[in-house]
Amino acid sequence: MTERTLIILKPDAVQRQLLGRVVSRFEEKGLKIAAAKFMRICEPLARRHYAVHEGKPFFQAAVKYLSSGPVLVMVLEADNVITMTRKLMGKTFGNEAEPGTIRGDFAGSKGLNLVHGSDSPETAAYEIGLYFKPEEIVSYDLAAQPWL
Ligand code: UDP
Ligand code: MG
């Protein structure tokens, strides 16, 4: 079934000038970009983004990190896009993520992991709503679709 997910190329991806290479991983997999926005996430928005983690020991650090600089926020659309993007991203920490994954190839620490991706259809719907109005999500046919 066609799904949507919210992907964020986090502040370290911008500062390390890896946006193109990370976006390429998603494009190469054949995932359709349905929306994109370059922006700065303020602390209150980061807190809403990580609301499920409120009370956990890393909550404040995760909020600080996400709001520490500009980010690229995207909605990707494809069948099973949530599972696929989580696999492409790799495990949460770069020092544990498998080579071949985005985090495994580009992140090496426990702190900074370059990319966020929704982990379920429910979180995706909540997270997409934090960043995009319905009319900002673009509906179109991907030319490559019949070949994917
Ligand atoms: N995080 C952290 N320490 C932890 C767990 C998470 O710093 O022990 C940060 C990390 O940046 C992670 C984010 O909080 O990406 C959200 O955590 P989650 O468990 O949702 O990981 P993800 O879904 O990003 O893989
Ligand atoms: Mg998560």
PDB file of C-alpha atoms and ligand atoms in Angstrom:
ATOM      1  CA  MET A   1       0.000   0.000   0.000  1.00  0.00           C
ATOM      2  CA  THR A   2       1.227   3.486  -0.806  1.00  0.00           C
ATOM      3  CA  GLU A   3       2.504   5.166   2.333  1.00  0.00           C
ATOM      4  CA  ARG A   4       4.056   8.450   3.266  1.00  0.00           C
ATOM      5  CA  THR A   5       6.867   9.097   5.691  1.00  0.00           C
ATOM      6  CA  LEU A   6       8.559  12.147   7.148  1.00  0.00           C
ATOM      7  CA  ILE A   7      12.299  12.329   6.637  1.00  0.00           C
ATOM      8  CA  ILE A   8      14.550  14.988   8.153  1.00  0.00           C
ATOM      9  CA  LEU A   9      18.128  15.550   7.083  1.00  0.00           C
ATOM     10  CA  LYS A  10      19.303  16.784  10.454  1.00  0.00           C
ATOM     11  CA  PRO A  11      21.602  19.768  11.186  1.00  0.00           C
ATOM     12  CA  ASP A  12      24.792  17.673  10.884  1.00  0.00           C
ATOM     13  CA  ALA A  13      23.789  16.588   7.354  1.00  0.00           C
ATOM     14  CA  VAL A  14      23.494  20.265   6.371  1.00  0.00           C
ATOM     15  CA  GLN A  15      26.706  21.345   8.096  1.00  0.00           C
ATOM     16  CA  ARG A  16      28.676  18.416   6.671  1.00  0.00           C
ATOM     17  CA  GLN A  17      27.296  19.230   3.190  1.00  0.00           C
ATOM     18  CA  LEU A  18      25.882  15.727   2.769  1.00  0.00           C
ATOM     19  CA  LEU A  19      22.357  16.722   1.686  1.00  0.00           C
ATOM     20  CA  GLY A  20      22.834  15.692  -1.936  1.00  0.00           C
ATOM     21  CA  ARG A  21      24.369  12.351  -1.079  1.00  0.00           C
ATOM     22  CA  VAL A  22      21.693  11.484   1.470  1.00  0.00           C
ATOM     23  CA  VAL A  23      18.827  12.576  -0.794  1.00  0.00           C
ATOM     24  CA  SER A  24      20.432  10.443  -3.529  1.00  0.00           C
ATOM     25  CA  ARG A  25      20.096   7.325  -1.364  1.00  0.00           C
ATOM     26  CA  PHE A  26      16.339   7.831  -1.284  1.00  0.00           C
ATOM     27  CA  GLU A  27      16.121   8.751  -4.981  1.00  0.00           C
ATOM     28  CA  GLU A  28      18.254   5.784  -6.034  1.00  0.00           C
ATOM     29  CA  LYS A  29      15.862   3.484  -4.196  1.00  0.00           C
ATOM     30  CA  GLY A  30      13.048   4.886  -6.343  1.00  0.00           C
ATOM     31  CA  LEU A  31      11.206   6.705  -3.567  1.00  0.00           C
ATOM     32  CA  LYS A  32       9.112   9.651  -4.680  1.00  0.00           C
ATOM     33  CA  ILE A  33       9.684  13.056  -3.068  1.00  0.00           C
ATOM     34  CA  ALA A  34       6.231  14.473  -2.362  1.00  0.00           C
ATOM     35  CA  ALA A  35       7.285  17.560  -0.385  1.00  0.00           C
ATOM     36  CA  ALA A  36      10.470  19.286   0.749  1.00  0.00           C
ATOM     37  CA  LYS A  37      11.292  22.270   2.919  1.00  0.00           C
ATOM     38  CA  PHE A  38      14.609  23.765   4.059  1.00  0.00           C
ATOM     39  CA  MET A  39      13.993  25.317   7.433  1.00  0.00           C
ATOM     40  CA  ARG A  40      15.087  25.806  11.001  1.00  0.00           C
ATOM     41  CA  ILE A  41      13.181  23.777  13.598  1.00  0.00           C
ATOM     42  CA  CYS A  42      12.605  25.861  16.729  1.00  0.00           C
ATOM     43  CA  GLU A  43      12.851  24.217  20.149  1.00  0.00           C
ATOM     44  CA  PRO A  44       9.088  24.044  20.791  1.00  0.00           C
ATOM     45  CA  LEU A  45       8.575  22.297  17.430  1.00  0.00           C
ATOM     46  CA  ALA A  46      11.444  19.897  18.165  1.00  0.00           C
ATOM     47  CA  ARG A  47       9.760  19.113  21.487  1.00  0.00           C
ATOM     48  CA  ARG A  48       6.507  18.295  19.692  1.00  0.00           C
ATOM     49  CA  HIS A  49       8.440  16.234  17.173  1.00  0.00           C
ATOM     50  CA  TYR A  50       9.982  14.105  19.913  1.00  0.00           C
ATOM     51  CA  ALA A  51       6.901  14.151  22.178  1.00  0.00           C
ATOM     52  CA  VAL A  52       6.906  10.320  22.349  1.00  0.00           C
ATOM     53  CA  HIS A  53      10.339  10.514  23.973  1.00  0.00           C
ATOM     54  CA  GLU A  54       9.395  13.061  26.641  1.00  0.00           C
ATOM     55  CA  GLY A  55      10.731  11.969  30.029  1.00  0.00           C
ATOM     56  CA  LYS A  56      13.493   9.794  28.561  1.00  0.00           C
ATOM     57  CA  PRO A  57      17.070  10.704  29.488  1.00  0.00           C
ATOM     58  CA  PHE A  58      18.002  11.705  25.918  1.00  0.00           C
ATOM     59  CA  PHE A  59      14.892  13.833  25.259  1.00  0.00           C
ATOM     60  CA  GLN A  60      16.485  17.235  25.938  1.00  0.00           C
ATOM     61  CA  ALA A  61      19.636  16.390  23.954  1.00  0.00           C
ATOM     62  CA  ALA A  62      17.575  15.168  20.986  1.00  0.00           C
ATOM     63  CA  VAL A  63      15.518  18.380  21.045  1.00  0.00           C
ATOM     64  CA  LYS A  64      18.677  20.532  21.203  1.00  0.00           C
ATOM     65  CA  TYR A  65      20.262  18.593  18.345  1.00  0.00           C
ATOM     66  CA  LEU A  66      17.238  18.810  16.033  1.00  0.00           C
ATOM     67  CA  SER A  67      16.910  22.556  16.635  1.00  0.00           C
ATOM     68  CA  SER A  68      20.654  23.326  16.464  1.00  0.00           C
ATOM     69  CA  GLY A  69      20.716  24.433  12.811  1.00  0.00           C
ATOM     70  CA  PRO A  70      18.844  24.298   9.526  1.00  0.00           C
ATOM     71  CA  VAL A  71      17.435  21.018   8.265  1.00  0.00           C
ATOM     72  CA  LEU A  72      15.882  19.615   5.113  1.00  0.00           C
ATOM     73  CA  VAL A  73      12.446  18.126   5.788  1.00  0.00           C
ATOM     74  CA  MET A  74      10.859  15.852   3.194  1.00  0.00           C
ATOM     75  CA  VAL A  75       7.809  13.713   2.664  1.00  0.00           C
ATOM     76  CA  LEU A  76       8.570  10.540   0.727  1.00  0.00           C
ATOM     77  CA  GLU A  77       5.892   8.405  -0.825  1.00  0.00           C
ATOM     78  CA  ALA A  78       6.017   4.756  -1.965  1.00  0.00           C
ATOM     79  CA  ASP A  79       4.709   1.311  -1.130  1.00  0.00           C
ATOM     80  CA  ASN A  80       6.142   0.316   2.269  1.00  0.00           C
ATOM     81  CA  VAL A  81       8.168   3.521   2.390  1.00  0.00           C
ATOM     82  CA  ILE A  82       8.399   3.491   6.205  1.00  0.00           C
ATOM     83  CA  THR A  83      10.063   0.083   6.437  1.00  0.00           C
ATOM     84  CA  MET A  84      12.258   0.831   3.426  1.00  0.00           C
ATOM     85  CA  THR A  85      13.523   4.177   4.690  1.00  0.00           C
ATOM     86  CA  ARG A  86      14.200   2.784   8.185  1.00  0.00           C
ATOM     87  CA  LYS A  87      16.322   0.072   6.531  1.00  0.00           C
ATOM     88  CA  LEU A  88      18.106   2.597   4.328  1.00  0.00           C
ATOM     89  CA  MET A  89      18.858   4.749   7.391  1.00  0.00           C
ATOM     90  CA  GLY A  90      20.219   1.910   9.516  1.00  0.00           C
ATOM     91  CA  LYS A  91      20.309   1.558  13.287  1.00  0.00           C
ATOM     92  CA  THR A  92      19.872   4.674  15.426  1.00  0.00           C
ATOM     93  CA  PHE A  93      23.542   5.174  16.249  1.00  0.00           C
ATOM     94  CA  GLY A  94      26.126   5.585  13.526  1.00  0.00           C
ATOM     95  CA  ASN A  95      28.656   3.529  15.454  1.00  0.00           C
ATOM     96  CA  GLU A  96      26.258   0.553  15.374  1.00  0.00           C
ATOM     97  CA  ALA A  97      24.612   0.996  11.971  1.00  0.00           C
ATOM     98  CA  GLU A  98      25.627  -1.417   9.210  1.00  0.00           C
ATOM     99  CA  PRO A  99      27.834  -0.236   6.368  1.00  0.00           C
ATOM    100  CA  GLY A 100      25.667   0.334   3.300  1.00  0.00           C
ATOM    101  CA  THR A 101      23.117   2.266   5.339  1.00  0.00           C
ATOM    102  CA  ILE A 102      23.077   6.061   5.468  1.00  0.00           C
ATOM    103  CA  ARG A 103      23.977   6.181   9.146  1.00  0.00           C
ATOM    104  CA  GLY A 104      26.413   3.289   8.796  1.00  0.00           C
ATOM    105  CA  ASP A 105      28.261   4.970   5.949  1.00  0.00           C
ATOM    106  CA  PHE A 106      28.279   8.590   7.075  1.00  0.00           C
ATOM    107  CA  ALA A 107      27.842   8.674  10.872  1.00  0.00           C
ATOM    108  CA  GLY A 108      30.315   7.268  13.361  1.00  0.00           C
ATOM    109  CA  SER A 109      29.241   8.514  16.759  1.00  0.00           C
ATOM    110  CA  LYS A 110      26.416   7.857  19.181  1.00  0.00           C
ATOM    111  CA  GLY A 111      25.359  11.492  19.208  1.00  0.00           C
ATOM    112  CA  LEU A 112      24.806  12.656  15.654  1.00  0.00           C
ATOM    113  CA  ASN A 113      23.047  10.393  13.178  1.00  0.00           C
ATOM    114  CA  LEU A 114      22.253  12.604  10.167  1.00  0.00           C
ATOM    115  CA  VAL A 115      18.708  11.567   9.459  1.00  0.00           C
ATOM    116  CA  HIS A 116      15.257  11.093  10.951  1.00  0.00           C
ATOM    117  CA  GLY A 117      12.534   8.857   9.551  1.00  0.00           C
ATOM    118  CA  SER A 118       9.058   8.101  10.905  1.00  0.00           C
ATOM    119  CA  ASP A 119       8.743   4.646  12.466  1.00  0.00           C
ATOM    120  CA  SER A 120       5.050   3.822  11.886  1.00  0.00           C
ATOM    121  CA  PRO A 121       2.083   5.055   9.803  1.00  0.00           C
ATOM    122  CA  GLU A 122       0.668   6.768  12.915  1.00  0.00           C
ATOM    123  CA  THR A 123       3.899   8.643  13.704  1.00  0.00           C
ATOM    124  CA  ALA A 124       4.273   9.522  10.020  1.00  0.00           C
ATOM    125  CA  ALA A 125       0.819  11.132   9.930  1.00  0.00           C
ATOM    126  CA  TYR A 126       1.563  13.064  13.144  1.00  0.00           C
ATOM    127  CA  GLU A 127       5.020  14.187  12.008  1.00  0.00           C
ATOM    128  CA  ILE A 128       3.991  15.168   8.477  1.00  0.00           C
ATOM    129  CA  GLY A 129       1.279  17.346  10.040  1.00  0.00           C
ATOM    130  CA  LEU A 130       3.890  19.176  12.119  1.00  0.00           C
ATOM    131  CA  TYR A 131       5.758  20.417   9.045  1.00  0.00           C
ATOM    132  CA  PHE A 132       3.410  20.447   6.046  1.00  0.00           C
ATOM    133  CA  LYS A 133      -0.055  21.668   5.196  1.00  0.00           C
ATOM    134  CA  PRO A 134      -1.967  19.179   3.034  1.00  0.00           C
ATOM    135  CA  GLU A 135      -1.675  21.492  -0.004  1.00  0.00           C
ATOM    136  CA  GLU A 136       2.131  21.536   0.326  1.00  0.00           C
ATOM    137  CA  ILE A 137       2.298  17.835  -0.467  1.00  0.00           C
ATOM    138  CA  VAL A 138       2.554  17.508  -4.215  1.00  0.00           C
ATOM    139  CA  SER A 139       0.687  14.819  -6.106  1.00  0.00           C
ATOM    140  CA  TYR A 140       2.281  13.664  -9.373  1.00  0.00           C
ATOM    141  CA  ASP A 141       3.309  10.559 -11.293  1.00  0.00           C
ATOM    142  CA  LEU A 142       6.957   9.594 -11.104  1.00  0.00           C
ATOM    143  CA  ALA A 143       8.174   8.937 -14.677  1.00  0.00           C
ATOM    144  CA  ALA A 144      10.305   5.993 -13.520  1.00  0.00           C
ATOM    145  CA  GLN A 145       7.424   4.322 -11.667  1.00  0.00           C
ATOM    146  CA  PRO A 146       6.658   1.621 -14.279  1.00  0.00           C
ATOM    147  CA  TRP A 147      10.323   0.580 -14.133  1.00  0.00           C
ATOM    148  CA  LEU A 148      10.596   0.328 -10.356  1.00  0.00           C
TER     149      LEU A 148
HETATM  150  N1  UDP B   1      18.799   9.526  20.823  1.00  0.00           N
HETATM  151  C1  UDP B   1      19.875   9.696  21.667  1.00  0.00           C
HETATM  152  N2  UDP B   1      20.130   8.731  22.612  1.00  0.00           N
HETATM  153  C2  UDP B   1      19.359   7.609  22.753  1.00  0.00           C
HETATM  154  C3  UDP B   1      18.277   7.429  21.890  1.00  0.00           C
HETATM  155  C4  UDP B   1      18.013   8.413  20.937  1.00  0.00           C
HETATM  156  O1  UDP B   1      20.582  10.685  21.561  1.00  0.00           O
HETATM  157  O2  UDP B   1      19.642   6.771  23.623  1.00  0.00           O
HETATM  158  C5  UDP B   1      18.474  10.578  19.820  1.00  0.00           C
HETATM  159  C6  UDP B   1      18.958  10.225  18.412  1.00  0.00           C
HETATM  160  O3  UDP B   1      19.317  11.442  17.754  1.00  0.00           O
HETATM  161  C7  UDP B   1      17.736   9.623  17.787  1.00  0.00           C
HETATM  162  C8  UDP B   1      16.611  10.444  18.423  1.00  0.00           C
HETATM  163  O4  UDP B   1      17.067  10.729  19.742  1.00  0.00           O
HETATM  164  O5  UDP B   1      17.764   9.741  16.370  1.00  0.00           O
HETATM  165  C9  UDP B   1      15.274   9.745  18.481  1.00  0.00           C
HETATM  166  O6  UDP B   1      15.412   8.474  19.052  1.00  0.00           O
HETATM  167  P1  UDP B   1      14.720   7.199  18.422  1.00  0.00           P
HETATM  168  O7  UDP B   1      14.809   6.105  19.423  1.00  0.00           O
HETATM  169  O8  UDP B   1      13.357   7.574  17.931  1.00  0.00           O
HETATM  170  O9  UDP B   1      15.698   6.816  17.197  1.00  0.00           O
HETATM  171  P2  UDP B   1      15.457   6.888  15.614  1.00  0.00           P
HETATM  172  O10 UDP B   1      14.010   6.653  15.366  1.00  0.00           O
HETATM  173  O11 UDP B   1      15.931   8.253  15.182  1.00  0.00           O
HETATM  174  O12 UDP B   1      16.332   5.809  15.050  1.00  0.00           O
HETATM  175 MG    MG B   2      12.303   7.546  16.138  1.00  0.00          MG
END
